[in-house]
Amino acid sequence: MISEKARKAMEGIGLTSYEIKAYTTLLVEGALTAQELSIRSGVPYSKIYEVLGKLEEKGWIESDGSRPTKFYPRSPATALEAMKARMESEMRDAESTIVGELMPLYDKSGAKEKPEIWVLRGLHNILAKVKEVILGCEKELLVALPAVAEGMSKQMQPLLRQLREKGVRITILASESTSSEVIKALSRVAEVRFKDSMFGGGVISDSRQVILLLASERMGNEPLAILAEHTGLAGFAREYFNYLWKEARDIDYHS
């Protein structure tokens, strides 16, 4: 009697299959006794009173005082408003109980919520996170490889091949000092351009995760990276990458 979309919507707000059958039958047939409704809806008679009780409790139907009792459908709009008001009331009660009881435990434990930004130190730690971000990419991967990261690029190549096979679009900015061997390998799985004088480098995955790689003499050339799971920062990094890409130089060969 109703579309699959409407059925799923009703199930999504907590109605069972039997409750949906009973209610929609009442909408079409009008007022019915429990026995009549069981026959016309296909809900077993052994279950019909339980189903009617739940529907009445949830505000979808009403009953009169006749013998035998007849059941009437309420307007869907009215039923939804009643259900919404009840759910909001239950949510407020649950929120008060949960926050009141659990927040003191959270505060006492000293636990911290997951941060959006991490600082990574050391090539090993940075490379581990880069691999994790690459493997989680689904649509687009942007990579800026400064000269200091050439060694890292060799370890990334098998992962980049996996992404390419999944249909992920890969774009790479490489330093002109990067070896021709590495450039050829990267060109097989990505679109590559040269860009010198990059301030660090990084990886941007699906405009939601970004790793910014920094290294300078002040840091003693120790690799340092910032990992962010922040769509705003990732979006800004993507815009800057595209700006650099427009200024970059195409390579002369593909293989």
PDB file of C-alpha atoms in Angstrom:
ATOM      1  CA  MET A   1       0.000   0.000   0.000  1.00  0.00           C
ATOM      2  CA  ILE A   2       2.974   2.320   0.475  1.00  0.00           C
ATOM      3  CA  SER A   3       6.321   2.769  -1.244  1.00  0.00           C
ATOM      4  CA  GLU A   4       9.488   1.120  -0.008  1.00  0.00           C
ATOM      5  CA  LYS A   5      10.883   4.578   0.726  1.00  0.00           C
ATOM      6  CA  ALA A   6       7.951   5.414   3.024  1.00  0.00           C
ATOM      7  CA  ARG A   7       8.196   2.001   4.689  1.00  0.00           C
ATOM      8  CA  LYS A   8      11.886   2.480   5.434  1.00  0.00           C
ATOM      9  CA  ALA A   9      11.196   5.983   6.772  1.00  0.00           C
ATOM     10  CA  MET A  10       8.611   4.583   9.183  1.00  0.00           C
ATOM     11  CA  GLU A  11      10.966   1.817  10.264  1.00  0.00           C
ATOM     12  CA  GLY A  12      13.669   4.442  10.744  1.00  0.00           C
ATOM     13  CA  ILE A  13      11.615   6.250  13.393  1.00  0.00           C
ATOM     14  CA  GLY A  14      10.882   3.073  15.315  1.00  0.00           C
ATOM     15  CA  LEU A  15       7.790   1.397  13.844  1.00  0.00           C
ATOM     16  CA  THR A  16       7.878  -2.366  13.323  1.00  0.00           C
ATOM     17  CA  SER A  17       6.704  -4.187  10.209  1.00  0.00           C
ATOM     18  CA  TYR A  18       3.483  -5.298  11.924  1.00  0.00           C
ATOM     19  CA  GLU A  19       2.813  -1.771  13.226  1.00  0.00           C
ATOM     20  CA  ILE A  20       3.241  -0.342   9.716  1.00  0.00           C
ATOM     21  CA  LYS A  21       0.866  -2.956   8.242  1.00  0.00           C
ATOM     22  CA  ALA A  22      -1.760  -2.313  10.910  1.00  0.00           C
ATOM     23  CA  TYR A  23      -1.593   1.481  10.669  1.00  0.00           C
ATOM     24  CA  THR A  24      -1.638   1.663   6.861  1.00  0.00           C
ATOM     25  CA  THR A  25      -4.560  -0.763   6.762  1.00  0.00           C
ATOM     26  CA  LEU A  26      -6.519   1.522   9.105  1.00  0.00           C
ATOM     27  CA  LEU A  27      -5.656   4.486   6.872  1.00  0.00           C
ATOM     28  CA  VAL A  28      -7.175   2.724   3.878  1.00  0.00           C
ATOM     29  CA  GLU A  29     -10.068   0.859   5.537  1.00  0.00           C
ATOM     30  CA  GLY A  30     -11.058   3.261   8.306  1.00  0.00           C
ATOM     31  CA  ALA A  31     -12.136   2.136  11.794  1.00  0.00           C
ATOM     32  CA  LEU A  32     -11.823  -1.620  12.402  1.00  0.00           C
ATOM     33  CA  THR A  33     -12.037  -4.073  15.276  1.00  0.00           C
ATOM     34  CA  ALA A  34      -8.912  -5.987  16.255  1.00  0.00           C
ATOM     35  CA  GLN A  35     -10.206  -9.132  14.545  1.00  0.00           C
ATOM     36  CA  GLU A  36     -11.083  -7.287  11.343  1.00  0.00           C
ATOM     37  CA  LEU A  37      -7.730  -5.547  11.324  1.00  0.00           C
ATOM     38  CA  SER A  38      -5.855  -8.830  11.819  1.00  0.00           C
ATOM     39  CA  ILE A  39      -7.616 -10.371   8.814  1.00  0.00           C
ATOM     40  CA  ARG A  40      -7.194  -7.378   6.498  1.00  0.00           C
ATOM     41  CA  SER A  41      -3.633  -6.427   7.449  1.00  0.00           C
ATOM     42  CA  GLY A  42      -2.152  -9.907   7.717  1.00  0.00           C
ATOM     43  CA  VAL A  43      -0.934  -9.295  11.272  1.00  0.00           C
ATOM     44  CA  PRO A  44      -1.420 -12.561  13.236  1.00  0.00           C
ATOM     45  CA  TYR A  45      -4.314 -12.386  15.699  1.00  0.00           C
ATOM     46  CA  SER A  46      -1.953 -13.575  18.446  1.00  0.00           C
ATOM     47  CA  LYS A  47       0.037 -10.355  17.905  1.00  0.00           C
ATOM     48  CA  ILE A  48      -2.675  -7.849  17.020  1.00  0.00           C
ATOM     49  CA  TYR A  49      -3.438  -6.532  20.515  1.00  0.00           C
ATOM     50  CA  GLU A  50       0.255  -6.057  21.291  1.00  0.00           C
ATOM     51  CA  VAL A  51       0.702  -4.178  17.996  1.00  0.00           C
ATOM     52  CA  LEU A  52      -2.372  -2.011  18.635  1.00  0.00           C
ATOM     53  CA  GLY A  53      -1.178  -1.219  22.151  1.00  0.00           C
ATOM     54  CA  LYS A  54       2.190  -0.061  20.835  1.00  0.00           C
ATOM     55  CA  LEU A  55       0.594   2.054  18.100  1.00  0.00           C
ATOM     56  CA  GLU A  56      -1.724   3.696  20.623  1.00  0.00           C
ATOM     57  CA  GLU A  57       1.185   4.315  23.005  1.00  0.00           C
ATOM     58  CA  LYS A  58       3.195   5.904  20.189  1.00  0.00           C
ATOM     59  CA  GLY A  59       0.269   8.127  19.185  1.00  0.00           C
ATOM     60  CA  TRP A  60      -0.550   6.629  15.784  1.00  0.00           C
ATOM     61  CA  ILE A  61      -4.046   5.325  16.563  1.00  0.00           C
ATOM     62  CA  GLU A  62      -6.995   5.863  18.906  1.00  0.00           C
ATOM     63  CA  SER A  63      -9.735   3.552  20.190  1.00  0.00           C
ATOM     64  CA  ASP A  64     -13.334   4.032  21.303  1.00  0.00           C
ATOM     65  CA  GLY A  65     -15.366   2.494  24.113  1.00  0.00           C
ATOM     66  CA  SER A  66     -17.605   0.347  21.932  1.00  0.00           C
ATOM     67  CA  ARG A  67     -17.896  -3.430  22.157  1.00  0.00           C
ATOM     68  CA  PRO A  68     -16.014  -4.787  20.382  1.00  0.00           C
ATOM     69  CA  THR A  69     -13.515  -1.925  20.514  1.00  0.00           C
ATOM     70  CA  LYS A  70     -12.845  -0.136  17.258  1.00  0.00           C
ATOM     71  CA  PHE A  71      -9.493   1.410  16.365  1.00  0.00           C
ATOM     72  CA  TYR A  72      -9.043   4.609  14.339  1.00  0.00           C
ATOM     73  CA  PRO A  73      -5.943   5.973  12.589  1.00  0.00           C
ATOM     74  CA  ARG A  74      -4.710   9.383  13.641  1.00  0.00           C
ATOM     75  CA  SER A  75      -3.457  11.802  10.999  1.00  0.00           C
ATOM     76  CA  PRO A  76       0.158  10.963  10.041  1.00  0.00           C
ATOM     77  CA  ALA A  77       1.113  14.601  10.676  1.00  0.00           C
ATOM     78  CA  THR A  78      -0.464  14.517  14.149  1.00  0.00           C
ATOM     79  CA  ALA A  79       1.114  11.162  14.953  1.00  0.00           C
ATOM     80  CA  LEU A  80       4.563  12.372  13.908  1.00  0.00           C
ATOM     81  CA  GLU A  81       4.262  15.528  16.002  1.00  0.00           C
ATOM     82  CA  ALA A  82       3.284  13.481  19.053  1.00  0.00           C
ATOM     83  CA  MET A  83       6.108  11.034  18.447  1.00  0.00           C
ATOM     84  CA  LYS A  84       8.601  13.841  17.927  1.00  0.00           C
ATOM     85  CA  ALA A  85       7.549  15.552  21.173  1.00  0.00           C
ATOM     86  CA  ARG A  86       7.865  12.290  23.092  1.00  0.00           C
ATOM     87  CA  MET A  87      11.304  11.508  21.614  1.00  0.00           C
ATOM     88  CA  GLU A  88      12.563  15.012  22.429  1.00  0.00           C
ATOM     89  CA  SER A  89      11.310  14.647  26.007  1.00  0.00           C
ATOM     90  CA  GLU A  90      13.007  11.249  26.333  1.00  0.00           C
ATOM     91  CA  MET A  91      16.225  12.697  24.879  1.00  0.00           C
ATOM     92  CA  ARG A  92      16.216  15.567  27.392  1.00  0.00           C
ATOM     93  CA  ASP A  93      15.705  13.131  30.265  1.00  0.00           C
ATOM     94  CA  ALA A  94      18.455  10.840  28.959  1.00  0.00           C
ATOM     95  CA  GLU A  95      20.820  13.793  28.436  1.00  0.00           C
ATOM     96  CA  SER A  96      20.264  15.019  31.989  1.00  0.00           C
ATOM     97  CA  THR A  97      20.918  11.561  33.464  1.00  0.00           C
ATOM     98  CA  ILE A  98      23.921  10.696  31.285  1.00  0.00           C
ATOM     99  CA  VAL A  99      25.678  14.058  31.560  1.00  0.00           C
ATOM    100  CA  GLY A 100      24.979  14.318  35.282  1.00  0.00           C
ATOM    101  CA  GLU A 101      26.363  10.865  35.993  1.00  0.00           C
ATOM    102  CA  LEU A 102      29.158  10.424  33.444  1.00  0.00           C
ATOM    103  CA  MET A 103      30.712  13.904  33.155  1.00  0.00           C
ATOM    104  CA  PRO A 104      32.194  13.730  36.684  1.00  0.00           C
ATOM    105  CA  LEU A 105      33.846  10.417  35.689  1.00  0.00           C
ATOM    106  CA  TYR A 106      35.228  11.984  32.490  1.00  0.00           C
ATOM    107  CA  ASP A 107      36.544  15.048  34.347  1.00  0.00           C
ATOM    108  CA  LYS A 108      38.078  12.931  37.100  1.00  0.00           C
ATOM    109  CA  SER A 109      39.890  10.636  34.642  1.00  0.00           C
ATOM    110  CA  GLY A 110      41.655  13.544  32.953  1.00  0.00           C
ATOM    111  CA  ALA A 111      40.860  12.020  29.545  1.00  0.00           C
ATOM    112  CA  LYS A 112      41.193  14.334  26.574  1.00  0.00           C
ATOM    113  CA  GLU A 113      39.049  14.435  23.491  1.00  0.00           C
ATOM    114  CA  LYS A 114      40.692  13.427  20.222  1.00  0.00           C
ATOM    115  CA  PRO A 115      42.591  16.465  18.925  1.00  0.00           C
ATOM    116  CA  GLU A 116      42.209  17.731  15.381  1.00  0.00           C
ATOM    117  CA  ILE A 117      45.913  18.531  15.013  1.00  0.00           C
ATOM    118  CA  TRP A 118      49.004  16.463  15.904  1.00  0.00           C
ATOM    119  CA  VAL A 119      52.721  17.280  15.698  1.00  0.00           C
ATOM    120  CA  LEU A 120      54.830  14.421  14.302  1.00  0.00           C
ATOM    121  CA  ARG A 121      58.599  14.204  14.771  1.00  0.00           C
ATOM    122  CA  GLY A 122      61.072  11.891  13.107  1.00  0.00           C
ATOM    123  CA  LEU A 123      61.036  10.376   9.635  1.00  0.00           C
ATOM    124  CA  HIS A 124      59.760   6.989  10.853  1.00  0.00           C
ATOM    125  CA  ASN A 125      56.720   8.455  12.635  1.00  0.00           C
ATOM    126  CA  ILE A 126      55.924  10.799   9.764  1.00  0.00           C
ATOM    127  CA  LEU A 127      56.176   8.040   7.160  1.00  0.00           C
ATOM    128  CA  ALA A 128      53.871   5.778   9.180  1.00  0.00           C
ATOM    129  CA  LYS A 129      51.186   8.474   9.265  1.00  0.00           C
ATOM    130  CA  VAL A 130      51.667   9.326   5.581  1.00  0.00           C
ATOM    131  CA  LYS A 131      51.054   5.661   4.711  1.00  0.00           C
ATOM    132  CA  GLU A 132      47.946   5.607   6.905  1.00  0.00           C
ATOM    133  CA  VAL A 133      46.528   8.725   5.238  1.00  0.00           C
ATOM    134  CA  ILE A 134      47.307   7.419   1.743  1.00  0.00           C
ATOM    135  CA  LEU A 135      45.633   4.067   2.388  1.00  0.00           C
ATOM    136  CA  GLY A 136      42.489   5.861   3.612  1.00  0.00           C
ATOM    137  CA  CYS A 137      42.192   8.001   0.491  1.00  0.00           C
ATOM    138  CA  GLU A 138      39.155   7.302  -1.713  1.00  0.00           C
ATOM    139  CA  LYS A 139      38.932   9.979  -4.437  1.00  0.00           C
ATOM    140  CA  GLU A 140      41.817  12.445  -4.650  1.00  0.00           C
ATOM    141  CA  LEU A 141      45.381  12.533  -3.328  1.00  0.00           C
ATOM    142  CA  LEU A 142      47.599  15.608  -3.654  1.00  0.00           C
ATOM    143  CA  VAL A 143      51.297  15.247  -2.809  1.00  0.00           C
ATOM    144  CA  ALA A 144      54.065  17.861  -2.593  1.00  0.00           C
ATOM    145  CA  LEU A 145      57.532  16.265  -2.426  1.00  0.00           C
ATOM    146  CA  PRO A 146      60.405  18.586  -1.537  1.00  0.00           C
ATOM    147  CA  ALA A 147      63.973  17.366  -2.075  1.00  0.00           C
ATOM    148  CA  VAL A 148      64.231  16.306   1.580  1.00  0.00           C
ATOM    149  CA  ALA A 149      61.403  13.802   1.075  1.00  0.00           C
ATOM    150  CA  GLU A 150      62.863  11.889  -1.891  1.00  0.00           C
ATOM    151  CA  GLY A 151      63.649   8.881   0.300  1.00  0.00           C
ATOM    152  CA  MET A 152      60.086   8.897   1.566  1.00  0.00           C
ATOM    153  CA  SER A 153      58.706   8.917  -1.977  1.00  0.00           C
ATOM    154  CA  LYS A 154      60.313   5.555  -2.771  1.00  0.00           C
ATOM    155  CA  GLN A 155      58.450   3.942   0.140  1.00  0.00           C
ATOM    156  CA  MET A 156      55.185   5.557  -0.954  1.00  0.00           C
ATOM    157  CA  GLN A 157      55.267   4.153  -4.498  1.00  0.00           C
ATOM    158  CA  PRO A 158      53.630   0.732  -3.777  1.00  0.00           C
ATOM    159  CA  LEU A 159      50.806   2.494  -1.916  1.00  0.00           C
ATOM    160  CA  LEU A 160      50.310   4.955  -4.771  1.00  0.00           C
ATOM    161  CA  ARG A 161      49.990   2.045  -7.201  1.00  0.00           C
ATOM    162  CA  GLN A 162      47.247   0.564  -5.003  1.00  0.00           C
ATOM    163  CA  LEU A 163      45.376   3.876  -5.051  1.00  0.00           C
ATOM    164  CA  ARG A 164      45.701   4.177  -8.818  1.00  0.00           C
ATOM    165  CA  GLU A 165      44.198   0.696  -9.217  1.00  0.00           C
ATOM    166  CA  LYS A 166      41.259   1.839  -7.031  1.00  0.00           C
ATOM    167  CA  GLY A 167      40.660   4.766  -9.375  1.00  0.00           C
ATOM    168  CA  VAL A 168      41.989   7.486  -7.060  1.00  0.00           C
ATOM    169  CA  ARG A 169      43.233  10.607  -8.869  1.00  0.00           C
ATOM    170  CA  ILE A 170      46.829  11.326  -7.792  1.00  0.00           C
ATOM    171  CA  THR A 171      48.640  14.619  -8.415  1.00  0.00           C
ATOM    172  CA  ILE A 172      52.268  15.160  -7.392  1.00  0.00           C
ATOM    173  CA  LEU A 173      54.497  18.254  -7.187  1.00  0.00           C
ATOM    174  CA  ALA A 174      58.153  17.214  -7.142  1.00  0.00           C
ATOM    175  CA  SER A 175      61.396  19.092  -6.705  1.00  0.00           C
ATOM    176  CA  GLU A 176      63.533  19.465  -9.842  1.00  0.00           C
ATOM    177  CA  SER A 177      66.399  17.867  -7.934  1.00  0.00           C
ATOM    178  CA  THR A 178      64.390  14.646  -7.545  1.00  0.00           C
ATOM    179  CA  SER A 179      66.106  11.800  -9.395  1.00  0.00           C
ATOM    180  CA  SER A 180      64.841  10.862 -12.847  1.00  0.00           C
ATOM    181  CA  GLU A 181      64.308   7.277 -11.629  1.00  0.00           C
ATOM    182  CA  VAL A 182      61.843   8.445  -8.962  1.00  0.00           C
ATOM    183  CA  ILE A 183      60.104  10.824 -11.369  1.00  0.00           C
ATOM    184  CA  LYS A 184      59.590   8.036 -13.920  1.00  0.00           C
ATOM    185  CA  ALA A 185      58.142   5.737 -11.265  1.00  0.00           C
ATOM    186  CA  LEU A 186      55.782   8.419  -9.969  1.00  0.00           C
ATOM    187  CA  SER A 187      54.674   9.323 -13.510  1.00  0.00           C
ATOM    188  CA  ARG A 188      53.307   5.818 -13.983  1.00  0.00           C
ATOM    189  CA  VAL A 189      50.693   6.329 -11.260  1.00  0.00           C
ATOM    190  CA  ALA A 190      50.185  10.099 -11.108  1.00  0.00           C
ATOM    191  CA  GLU A 191      50.256  13.381 -12.965  1.00  0.00           C
ATOM    192  CA  VAL A 192      53.579  14.986 -12.017  1.00  0.00           C
ATOM    193  CA  ARG A 193      54.985  18.509 -12.333  1.00  0.00           C
ATOM    194  CA  PHE A 194      58.195  20.176 -11.133  1.00  0.00           C
ATOM    195  CA  LYS A 195      58.117  22.965  -8.550  1.00  0.00           C
ATOM    196  CA  ASP A 196      61.245  24.213  -6.847  1.00  0.00           C
ATOM    197  CA  SER A 197      61.398  26.484  -3.797  1.00  0.00           C
ATOM    198  CA  MET A 198      58.539  24.707  -2.059  1.00  0.00           C
ATOM    199  CA  PHE A 199      58.233  25.554   1.617  1.00  0.00           C
ATOM    200  CA  GLY A 200      58.168  22.022   2.923  1.00  0.00           C
ATOM    201  CA  GLY A 201      55.740  19.556   1.420  1.00  0.00           C
ATOM    202  CA  GLY A 202      52.757  17.465   2.324  1.00  0.00           C
ATOM    203  CA  VAL A 203      49.904  15.112   1.554  1.00  0.00           C
ATOM    204  CA  ILE A 204      46.227  16.073   1.191  1.00  0.00           C
ATOM    205  CA  SER A 205      43.663  13.269   1.169  1.00  0.00           C
ATOM    206  CA  ASP A 206      40.090  13.846  -0.072  1.00  0.00           C
ATOM    207  CA  SER A 207      40.128  17.460   1.214  1.00  0.00           C
ATOM    208  CA  ARG A 208      39.677  16.180   4.773  1.00  0.00           C
ATOM    209  CA  GLN A 209      43.117  15.060   5.994  1.00  0.00           C
ATOM    210  CA  VAL A 210      46.404  16.900   5.530  1.00  0.00           C
ATOM    211  CA  ILE A 211      50.013  16.273   6.556  1.00  0.00           C
ATOM    212  CA  LEU A 212      52.321  19.286   6.260  1.00  0.00           C
ATOM    213  CA  LEU A 213      56.027  18.389   6.171  1.00  0.00           C
ATOM    214  CA  LEU A 214      58.469  21.007   7.470  1.00  0.00           C
ATOM    215  CA  ALA A 215      62.275  20.982   7.674  1.00  0.00           C
ATOM    216  CA  SER A 216      64.802  23.774   8.111  1.00  0.00           C
ATOM    217  CA  GLU A 217      68.261  24.501   9.467  1.00  0.00           C
ATOM    218  CA  ARG A 218      66.706  25.950  12.623  1.00  0.00           C
ATOM    219  CA  MET A 219      65.224  22.551  13.337  1.00  0.00           C
ATOM    220  CA  GLY A 220      68.568  20.902  12.729  1.00  0.00           C
ATOM    221  CA  ASN A 221      67.031  19.457   9.567  1.00  0.00           C
ATOM    222  CA  GLU A 222      65.018  17.057  11.745  1.00  0.00           C
ATOM    223  CA  PRO A 223      61.809  16.282   9.814  1.00  0.00           C
ATOM    224  CA  LEU A 224      58.747  17.730  11.485  1.00  0.00           C
ATOM    225  CA  ALA A 225      55.160  17.342  10.312  1.00  0.00           C
ATOM    226  CA  ILE A 226      51.706  18.545  11.275  1.00  0.00           C
ATOM    227  CA  LEU A 227      48.780  16.158  10.829  1.00  0.00           C
ATOM    228  CA  ALA A 228      45.303  17.683  10.742  1.00  0.00           C
ATOM    229  CA  GLU A 229      41.890  16.094  10.380  1.00  0.00           C
ATOM    230  CA  HIS A 230      40.188  19.411   9.805  1.00  0.00           C
ATOM    231  CA  THR A 231      38.253  20.043   6.600  1.00  0.00           C
ATOM    232  CA  GLY A 232      38.836  23.807   6.773  1.00  0.00           C
ATOM    233  CA  LEU A 233      42.621  23.459   6.984  1.00  0.00           C
ATOM    234  CA  ALA A 234      42.654  20.655   4.419  1.00  0.00           C
ATOM    235  CA  GLY A 235      40.589  22.801   2.040  1.00  0.00           C
ATOM    236  CA  PHE A 236      42.978  25.733   2.453  1.00  0.00           C
ATOM    237  CA  ALA A 237      45.959  23.440   1.828  1.00  0.00           C
ATOM    238  CA  ARG A 238      44.275  22.121  -1.316  1.00  0.00           C
ATOM    239  CA  GLU A 239      43.751  25.647  -2.655  1.00  0.00           C
ATOM    240  CA  TYR A 240      47.413  26.483  -2.022  1.00  0.00           C
ATOM    241  CA  PHE A 241      48.500  23.248  -3.709  1.00  0.00           C
ATOM    242  CA  ASN A 242      46.435  24.132  -6.800  1.00  0.00           C
ATOM    243  CA  TYR A 243      48.035  27.602  -6.832  1.00  0.00           C
ATOM    244  CA  LEU A 244      51.504  26.014  -6.848  1.00  0.00           C
ATOM    245  CA  TRP A 245      50.388  23.504  -9.491  1.00  0.00           C
ATOM    246  CA  LYS A 246      49.468  26.261 -11.931  1.00  0.00           C
ATOM    247  CA  GLU A 247      52.967  27.728 -11.579  1.00  0.00           C
ATOM    248  CA  ALA A 248      54.728  24.368 -11.834  1.00  0.00           C
ATOM    249  CA  ARG A 249      56.563  23.022 -14.887  1.00  0.00           C
ATOM    250  CA  ASP A 250      55.436  19.925 -16.788  1.00  0.00           C
ATOM    251  CA  ILE A 251      57.884  17.065 -17.066  1.00  0.00           C
ATOM    252  CA  ASP A 252      59.034  16.042 -20.530  1.00  0.00           C
ATOM    253  CA  TYR A 253      58.491  12.286 -20.376  1.00  0.00           C
ATOM    254  CA  HIS A 254      56.045   9.571 -19.284  1.00  0.00           C
ATOM    255  CA  SER A 255      56.560   5.856 -19.349  1.00  0.00           C
TER     256      SER A 255
END
